[in-house]
Amino acid sequence: MKKMIFELFVCMLLVTSVVPVASIAVNWTETQKLLASDGAAGDLFGASVSLSGDTALIGANQTVYVFTRAGTTWAQQAKLLASDGAAFDGFGVSVSLSGDTALIGASNDDGKGSAYIFTRTGTTWTQQAKLLASDGAAEDYFGWSVSLAGDTALIGANKDDDNGEDSGSAYVFTRTGTTWAQQAKLLASDGTANNRFGWSVSLSGDTALIGSMGKVYVFTRAGTTWAQQAKLLGSDSAGGFGISVSLASDTCLVGAAAGNGSEIFSGSAYVFTRTGTTWTQQATLLASDGVANAFFGWSVSLDDDTALIGAINDSNNGVRSGSAYVFTRTGTTWTQQAKLLASDGAVDDWFAYSVSLSGDTTLIGAWKKDNAKGSVYVFIKSGGNEPPIVPPVNGTGNNKPTPGFELIVFIGAFALALVIVRKRKSK
């Protein structure tokens, strides 16, 4: 009997000593702050971001920057400008990166909008094409949202009028060799005025995810033909559902920044999964410390079983300083893994206005940082403690972007807020 008690006691000691080691939390650590080599107040560096492996694409005011990683250090590789760029055309309002190809939106180009393709050979980036809607019209906002997957580009035009004023549309372009051609124009099956279909887009293989005001649509391609497969709705009719979307194979992530999670306008995000051709809501994600008006869900990015979600109005580092959350999936269960804050976060930074996730690396934009000069933060996932944060690294170059980009982004955000408020009042 005494021997059994002793053995039990030893086992308990082993458990209490082993369990803490086994349950050490995964850490996400800020490793670098990226700045434009020629940054100035009002540049809005970080208004859009996209990450693909060891390459980062960062949108600013009339300019897009490329950074690359060697080992653990990021350095500016190139600065991209439209060959025919003009003031207020919105070049850089949206960006997407796939391997050595970059897709950049310019939603106010010639008053209609356009998108540009750049490709990399070695370390040199060159403009390959300029994409225009076949039926583009004034104030369509073609290029407001973009997504790139291999040789296919998806471009949103959320103020197109095919189904009524500002009903919205999205366009698919494909590349053969070095030539790009429009393959399809996508419209919501139930599109109506002010729906803003195309506000957000994401592409994965032969599947396109397109956000609008309150709904998200899934389209799939068979051969060269695209057809609507599903319409997704939040289980609790969350406000702003569809403001941000991200697709990874058979899983999609949808932000609802004006949803009433734990508090009014605290925000929420939804995970949907596909089985066959059927999409089902798998989870509703809420910030563990959600507060009113945090706008959790403003930006989202999904990579396999990991989700990154921005809350631009969160106030841990001051009013509207912003934060981002990491959630991970085990089986069908999603759990918050970390909350990310800028090491130098301050009032009105809007940290996490844009986010992108690739493997164990996150890219988080704070476009209002330092009088809207803007900055982007890199976080890396690892276990245990990490080395101290390294100093900011600048690139090279001296060309200054043209003012006016901030107005374009603010108009879009303000328009969204009005739509959300009007819809709430009409209920």
Coordinates of C-alpha atoms in Angstrom, one line a residue:
M1 CA 0.0 0.0 0.0
K2 CA 2.8 2.4 1.0
K3 CA 4.6 1.5 -2.2
M4 CA 1.5 2.4 -4.3
I5 CA 1.1 5.7 -2.5
F6 CA 4.8 6.5 -3.1
E7 CA 4.5 5.6 -6.8
L8 CA 1.3 7.7 -7.1
F9 CA 3.2 10.6 -5.4
V10 CA 6.1 10.3 -7.8
C11 CA 3.7 10.3 -10.8
M12 CA 2.0 13.4 -9.5
L13 CA 5.4 15.1 -9.2
L14 CA 6.3 14.1 -12.8
V15 CA 3.0 15.4 -14.1
T16 CA 3.3 18.7 -12.3
S17 CA 6.8 19.1 -13.6
V18 CA 6.1 18.0 -17.2
V19 CA 2.8 19.7 -17.9
P20 CA 4.1 23.3 -17.8
V21 CA 6.9 22.5 -20.3
A22 CA 4.4 20.8 -22.6
S23 CA 2.0 23.7 -22.4
I24 CA 4.4 26.6 -23.2
A25 CA 2.5 29.0 -25.4
V26 CA 3.6 29.8 -28.9
N27 CA 5.0 33.3 -29.1
W28 CA 4.5 35.8 -31.9
T29 CA 7.4 38.3 -31.7
E30 CA 7.9 41.6 -33.5
T31 CA 11.2 41.2 -35.3
Q32 CA 11.3 44.2 -37.6
K33 CA 9.7 47.5 -38.5
L34 CA 9.7 48.4 -42.2
L35 CA 9.8 51.9 -43.4
A36 CA 9.9 53.4 -46.9
S37 CA 13.3 54.6 -47.9
D38 CA 11.9 58.0 -48.9
G39 CA 9.0 58.1 -46.5
A40 CA 7.3 61.4 -45.7
A41 CA 4.2 62.6 -43.8
G42 CA 1.1 61.7 -45.8
D43 CA 2.6 58.8 -47.7
L44 CA 0.4 56.2 -46.0
F45 CA 3.0 53.4 -46.3
G46 CA 1.2 50.2 -45.2
A47 CA -2.2 51.1 -46.5
S48 CA -2.1 47.7 -48.2
V49 CA 0.2 44.7 -47.7
S50 CA 0.7 41.2 -49.2
L51 CA 3.2 38.6 -48.2
S52 CA 4.5 35.6 -50.2
G53 CA 7.3 33.6 -48.7
D54 CA 10.3 35.9 -48.3
T55 CA 8.8 38.8 -50.3
A56 CA 6.6 41.6 -49.1
L57 CA 4.6 44.0 -51.2
I58 CA 3.6 47.2 -49.4
G59 CA 1.2 49.9 -50.9
A60 CA 1.5 53.6 -50.2
N61 CA 0.4 56.9 -51.7
Q62 CA 1.0 56.4 -55.5
T63 CA 3.8 54.0 -54.8
V64 CA 4.4 50.4 -54.0
Y65 CA 7.5 49.0 -52.3
V66 CA 9.0 45.5 -52.4
F67 CA 10.9 44.1 -49.5
T68 CA 12.8 40.8 -49.4
R69 CA 14.1 38.7 -46.5
A70 CA 17.6 37.3 -46.3
G71 CA 17.9 35.1 -43.2
T72 CA 16.0 37.1 -40.6
T73 CA 16.6 40.6 -42.1
W74 CA 14.2 42.5 -44.4
A75 CA 15.5 45.1 -46.9
Q76 CA 13.9 47.2 -49.6
Q77 CA 14.4 45.6 -53.0
A78 CA 12.4 47.9 -55.3
K79 CA 10.0 50.8 -55.6
L80 CA 7.2 50.3 -58.1
L81 CA 5.5 53.2 -60.0
A82 CA 2.8 53.1 -62.7
S83 CA 4.2 53.8 -66.1
D84 CA 1.5 56.4 -66.7
G85 CA 0.8 57.3 -63.0
A86 CA -1.0 60.6 -62.2
A87 CA -2.0 62.4 -59.1
F88 CA -5.0 60.9 -57.2
D89 CA -5.2 57.7 -59.3
G90 CA -5.0 55.6 -56.2
F91 CA -2.1 53.4 -57.3
G92 CA -1.3 51.1 -54.4
V93 CA -4.8 51.2 -52.7
S94 CA -4.7 47.4 -53.0
V95 CA -1.9 44.9 -53.6
S96 CA -1.5 41.2 -54.1
L97 CA 1.6 39.1 -54.5
S98 CA 2.1 35.6 -56.0
G99 CA 5.6 34.4 -56.4
D100 CA 7.4 36.8 -58.8
T101 CA 4.3 38.6 -59.9
A102 CA 2.6 41.6 -58.2
L103 CA -0.9 42.9 -58.8
I104 CA -1.6 46.5 -57.9
G105 CA -4.9 48.4 -57.9
A106 CA -5.4 52.0 -58.9
S107 CA -9.1 52.5 -58.2
N108 CA -9.3 56.1 -59.4
D109 CA -7.2 56.0 -62.5
D110 CA -8.8 58.1 -65.2
G111 CA -11.9 58.2 -62.9
K112 CA -12.6 54.6 -63.7
G113 CA -9.9 52.5 -62.2
S114 CA -7.2 50.1 -63.4
A115 CA -4.7 47.5 -62.2
Y116 CA -1.1 46.9 -63.0
I117 CA 1.0 43.8 -63.2
F118 CA 4.7 43.8 -62.3
T119 CA 7.0 40.8 -62.6
R120 CA 10.4 40.1 -61.2
T121 CA 13.5 38.7 -63.0
G122 CA 16.4 38.2 -60.6
T123 CA 16.0 41.4 -58.4
T124 CA 14.5 43.6 -61.1
W125 CA 10.8 44.4 -61.3
T126 CA 9.2 45.4 -64.6
Q127 CA 5.7 46.4 -65.5
Q128 CA 4.2 43.7 -67.6
A129 CA 0.6 44.9 -68.2
K130 CA -2.1 47.4 -67.3
L131 CA -5.5 45.9 -66.9
L132 CA -8.7 47.7 -67.7
A133 CA -12.4 46.6 -67.4
S134 CA -13.8 45.9 -70.9
D135 CA -16.8 48.0 -69.9
G136 CA -15.3 50.4 -67.5
A137 CA -17.2 53.6 -66.6
A138 CA -16.6 56.6 -64.4
E139 CA -16.5 56.0 -60.7
D140 CA -16.5 52.2 -61.0
Y141 CA -13.6 51.9 -58.5
F142 CA -12.1 49.1 -60.6
G143 CA -9.0 48.0 -58.7
W144 CA -10.3 48.9 -55.2
S145 CA -9.6 45.3 -54.2
V146 CA -7.3 42.8 -55.9
S147 CA -6.2 39.2 -55.5
L148 CA -3.6 37.2 -57.5
A149 CA -3.1 33.4 -57.7
G150 CA -0.6 32.2 -60.3
D151 CA -1.8 33.3 -63.7
T152 CA -5.2 34.5 -62.6
A153 CA -6.1 37.9 -61.2
L154 CA -9.4 38.9 -59.5
I155 CA -10.2 42.6 -59.4
G156 CA -13.1 44.3 -57.6
A157 CA -15.1 47.3 -58.9
N158 CA -17.4 47.9 -56.0
K159 CA -19.2 51.0 -57.5
D160 CA -20.1 49.4 -60.9
D161 CA -23.8 49.9 -61.7
D162 CA -24.9 46.7 -63.6
N163 CA -27.4 45.7 -60.8
G164 CA -28.2 49.3 -59.8
E165 CA -26.2 52.2 -58.6
D166 CA -23.0 51.1 -56.7
S167 CA -24.1 47.4 -56.9
G168 CA -20.6 46.4 -57.8
S169 CA -18.8 43.7 -59.8
A170 CA -15.6 41.8 -60.1
Y171 CA -13.4 40.9 -63.1
V172 CA -11.2 37.9 -63.8
F173 CA -8.1 38.2 -65.9
T174 CA -5.8 35.4 -66.9
R175 CA -2.2 35.3 -68.3
T176 CA -1.0 33.3 -71.3
G177 CA 2.7 33.8 -71.7
T178 CA 3.1 37.5 -70.9
T179 CA -0.3 38.5 -72.2
W180 CA -3.2 39.2 -69.9
A181 CA -6.9 39.0 -71.1
Q182 CA -10.2 39.4 -69.3
Q183 CA -11.8 36.0 -68.8
A184 CA -15.0 36.9 -67.0
K185 CA -17.1 39.5 -65.3
L186 CA -18.8 38.4 -62.1
L187 CA -22.0 39.7 -60.6
A188 CA -24.0 38.8 -57.5
S189 CA -27.1 36.7 -58.4
D190 CA -29.2 39.0 -56.1
G191 CA -27.2 42.2 -56.7
T192 CA -28.9 45.5 -55.7
A193 CA -28.1 49.1 -55.5
N194 CA -25.5 50.0 -52.9
N195 CA -24.5 46.4 -52.4
R196 CA -20.8 47.2 -53.1
F197 CA -20.1 43.7 -54.5
G198 CA -16.3 43.6 -54.9
W199 CA -15.5 45.6 -51.8
S200 CA -13.1 42.8 -50.9
V201 CA -11.8 39.8 -52.9
S202 CA -9.7 36.7 -52.5
L203 CA -8.6 34.0 -54.9
S204 CA -7.4 30.5 -54.4
G205 CA -7.0 28.1 -57.3
D206 CA -10.4 28.0 -59.2
T207 CA -12.4 29.6 -56.4
A208 CA -13.1 33.3 -55.9
L209 CA -14.4 34.9 -52.7
I210 CA -16.1 38.3 -53.1
G211 CA -17.3 40.5 -50.3
S212 CA -20.2 43.0 -50.4
M213 CA -22.2 44.9 -47.8
G214 CA -23.6 42.1 -45.6
K215 CA -23.0 39.2 -47.9
V216 CA -20.1 37.2 -49.3
Y217 CA -20.2 35.2 -52.6
V218 CA -18.3 32.2 -53.8
F219 CA -17.6 31.6 -57.5
T220 CA -15.9 28.7 -59.0
R221 CA -14.3 28.1 -62.4
A222 CA -14.8 25.1 -64.6
G223 CA -12.6 25.4 -67.7
T224 CA -13.0 29.1 -68.5
T225 CA -16.5 29.5 -67.1
W226 CA -17.2 31.0 -63.7
A227 CA -20.4 30.4 -61.8
Q228 CA -21.7 31.4 -58.4
Q229 CA -21.5 28.4 -56.0
A230 CA -22.7 29.9 -52.8
K231 CA -23.8 33.0 -50.8
L232 CA -22.5 33.2 -47.3
L233 CA -24.2 35.1 -44.4
G234 CA -23.1 35.5 -40.8
S235 CA -25.1 33.5 -38.4
D236 CA -26.0 36.6 -36.4
S237 CA -26.3 39.2 -39.2
A238 CA -23.2 40.9 -38.1
G239 CA -22.7 44.5 -39.2
G240 CA -20.0 45.0 -41.9
F241 CA -20.0 41.4 -42.8
G242 CA -17.8 41.1 -45.9
I243 CA -15.7 44.2 -45.3
S244 CA -12.7 41.8 -45.5
V245 CA -12.3 38.3 -46.9
S246 CA -9.5 35.7 -47.2
L247 CA -9.6 32.3 -48.9
A248 CA -7.4 29.3 -48.4
S249 CA -8.5 26.2 -50.4
D250 CA -11.8 25.0 -48.8
T251 CA -11.7 27.4 -45.9
C252 CA -12.6 31.1 -45.9
L253 CA -12.4 33.9 -43.3
V254 CA -14.8 36.8 -43.3
G255 CA -14.5 40.0 -41.3
A256 CA -17.5 41.8 -39.8
A257 CA -15.9 44.9 -38.3
A258 CA -19.1 46.6 -37.2
G259 CA -20.6 43.4 -35.6
N260 CA -21.6 43.5 -32.0
G261 CA -19.4 40.7 -30.6
S262 CA -18.9 41.2 -26.9
E263 CA -19.6 45.0 -27.1
I264 CA -21.3 47.3 -29.7
F265 CA -19.1 47.5 -32.8
S266 CA -16.5 45.4 -31.2
G267 CA -16.4 43.3 -34.3
S268 CA -16.3 39.6 -35.2
A269 CA -15.0 37.2 -37.9
Y270 CA -16.4 34.1 -39.3
V271 CA -14.9 30.9 -40.6
F272 CA -16.7 28.9 -43.3
T273 CA -15.6 25.5 -44.8
R274 CA -16.5 23.7 -47.9
T275 CA -17.5 20.0 -48.3
G276 CA -18.1 19.1 -51.9
T277 CA -20.0 22.2 -53.1
T278 CA -21.6 23.1 -49.8
W279 CA -20.3 25.8 -47.5
T280 CA -21.0 25.7 -43.7
Q281 CA -20.1 28.1 -41.0
Q282 CA -17.5 26.5 -38.8
A283 CA -16.8 29.2 -36.2
T284 CA -17.4 32.7 -35.0
L285 CA -14.2 34.4 -33.8
L286 CA -14.2 37.1 -31.2
A287 CA -11.4 38.9 -29.5
S288 CA -10.9 37.6 -25.9
D289 CA -10.7 41.2 -24.7
G290 CA -13.1 42.8 -27.2
V291 CA -14.2 46.3 -26.5
A292 CA -16.7 48.6 -28.0
N293 CA -15.8 50.2 -31.4
A294 CA -12.6 48.1 -31.8
F295 CA -13.6 47.1 -35.3
F296 CA -12.1 43.6 -34.9
G297 CA -12.4 42.1 -38.4
W298 CA -11.5 45.2 -40.4
S299 CA -8.7 43.2 -42.0
V300 CA -8.2 39.4 -42.3
S301 CA -5.7 36.9 -43.7
L302 CA -5.9 33.2 -43.7
D303 CA -3.1 30.6 -44.2
D304 CA -4.2 26.9 -43.7
D305 CA -5.1 26.6 -40.0
T306 CA -4.0 30.1 -38.9
A307 CA -6.1 33.3 -39.1
L308 CA -4.9 36.8 -38.6
I309 CA -7.5 39.5 -37.8
G310 CA -7.0 43.2 -37.4
A311 CA -8.8 45.5 -35.0
I312 CA -7.8 49.0 -36.1
N313 CA -9.8 50.9 -33.4
D314 CA -8.5 48.9 -30.5
S315 CA -6.8 51.2 -27.9
N316 CA -4.2 49.3 -25.9
N317 CA -1.6 51.8 -27.0
G318 CA -3.9 54.8 -27.2
V319 CA -7.1 55.7 -29.0
R320 CA -7.2 54.0 -32.4
S321 CA -3.7 52.6 -32.0
G322 CA -4.9 49.2 -33.3
S323 CA -4.1 45.6 -32.7
A324 CA -4.2 42.2 -34.4
Y325 CA -5.2 38.7 -33.2
V326 CA -3.9 35.3 -34.2
F327 CA -6.3 32.3 -34.1
T328 CA -5.4 28.7 -34.9
R329 CA -7.5 25.6 -35.7
T330 CA -7.2 22.2 -34.2
G331 CA -9.6 19.8 -35.8
T332 CA -12.7 22.0 -36.2
T333 CA -12.0 24.2 -33.1
W334 CA -10.5 27.7 -33.4
T335 CA -8.6 29.2 -30.4
Q336 CA -7.1 32.6 -29.9
Q337 CA -3.3 32.1 -29.8
A338 CA -2.0 35.7 -29.5
K339 CA -2.7 39.4 -29.5
L340 CA -0.2 41.5 -31.4
L341 CA 0.7 45.1 -30.7
A342 CA 3.3 47.4 -32.2
S343 CA 6.3 47.9 -29.9
D344 CA 6.0 51.7 -30.5
G345 CA 2.2 51.8 -30.8
A346 CA 0.6 55.2 -30.4
V347 CA -2.7 57.1 -30.8
D348 CA -4.2 57.1 -34.3
D349 CA -1.7 54.6 -35.8
W350 CA -4.5 52.3 -37.1
F351 CA -2.1 49.4 -36.7
A352 CA -3.6 46.4 -38.6
Y353 CA -5.4 48.5 -41.2
S354 CA -3.9 45.9 -43.5
V355 CA -2.6 42.4 -42.7
S356 CA -1.1 39.5 -44.5
L357 CA 0.0 36.0 -43.3
S358 CA 2.3 33.5 -44.8
G359 CA 3.5 30.5 -42.8
D360 CA 5.0 31.7 -39.6
T361 CA 5.3 35.3 -40.7
T362 CA 2.8 38.2 -40.4
L363 CA 2.9 41.6 -42.1
I364 CA 0.9 44.3 -40.4
G365 CA 0.4 47.8 -41.8
A366 CA 0.0 51.0 -39.7
W367 CA -0.6 53.5 -42.4
K368 CA -1.4 56.5 -40.1
K369 CA 1.8 56.1 -38.0
D370 CA 3.9 59.2 -37.6
N371 CA 1.6 61.8 -39.2
A372 CA 0.5 59.2 -41.9
K373 CA 4.1 58.5 -42.9
G374 CA 3.2 54.9 -42.2
S375 CA 5.0 51.8 -41.2
V376 CA 4.7 48.0 -41.4
Y377 CA 5.6 45.5 -38.7
V378 CA 6.9 41.9 -39.1
F379 CA 6.0 39.3 -36.5
I380 CA 7.4 35.8 -36.4
K381 CA 5.9 32.8 -34.7
S382 CA 8.2 30.7 -32.4
G383 CA 8.3 29.0 -29.0
G384 CA 9.9 30.5 -26.0
N385 CA 11.5 33.9 -25.7
E386 CA 12.9 35.7 -28.7
P387 CA 15.8 38.1 -29.1
P388 CA 15.2 41.9 -28.7
I389 CA 13.4 43.7 -31.5
V390 CA 15.8 44.9 -34.2
P391 CA 15.8 48.6 -35.3
P392 CA 13.8 49.8 -38.3
V393 CA 15.3 49.0 -41.7
N394 CA 14.9 51.4 -44.6
G395 CA 15.4 50.7 -48.2
T396 CA 16.9 52.9 -50.9
G397 CA 15.4 55.4 -53.3
N398 CA 14.2 59.0 -53.4
N399 CA 11.1 59.3 -55.5
K400 CA 8.2 60.9 -53.6
P401 CA 4.6 59.7 -54.2
T402 CA 1.9 62.2 -55.1
P403 CA -0.5 63.4 -52.3
G404 CA -4.2 62.5 -52.4
F405 CA -4.1 58.8 -51.8
E406 CA -5.3 59.3 -48.2
L407 CA -8.4 60.9 -49.5
I408 CA -9.3 57.9 -51.6
V409 CA -8.9 55.5 -48.7
F410 CA -10.7 57.7 -46.2
I411 CA -13.6 58.2 -48.7
G412 CA -13.9 54.4 -49.0
A413 CA -13.9 53.9 -45.2
F414 CA -16.4 56.7 -44.6
A415 CA -18.7 55.3 -47.3
L416 CA -18.6 51.9 -45.6
A417 CA -19.5 53.5 -42.3
L418 CA -22.5 55.3 -43.8
V419 CA -23.8 52.1 -45.4
I420 CA -23.5 50.2 -42.1
V421 CA -25.3 52.9 -40.2
R422 CA -28.1 53.2 -42.8
K423 CA -28.6 49.5 -42.8
R424 CA -28.8 49.4 -39.0
K425 CA -31.3 52.3 -38.9
S426 CA -33.5 50.6 -41.6
K427 CA -33.8 47.4 -39.4

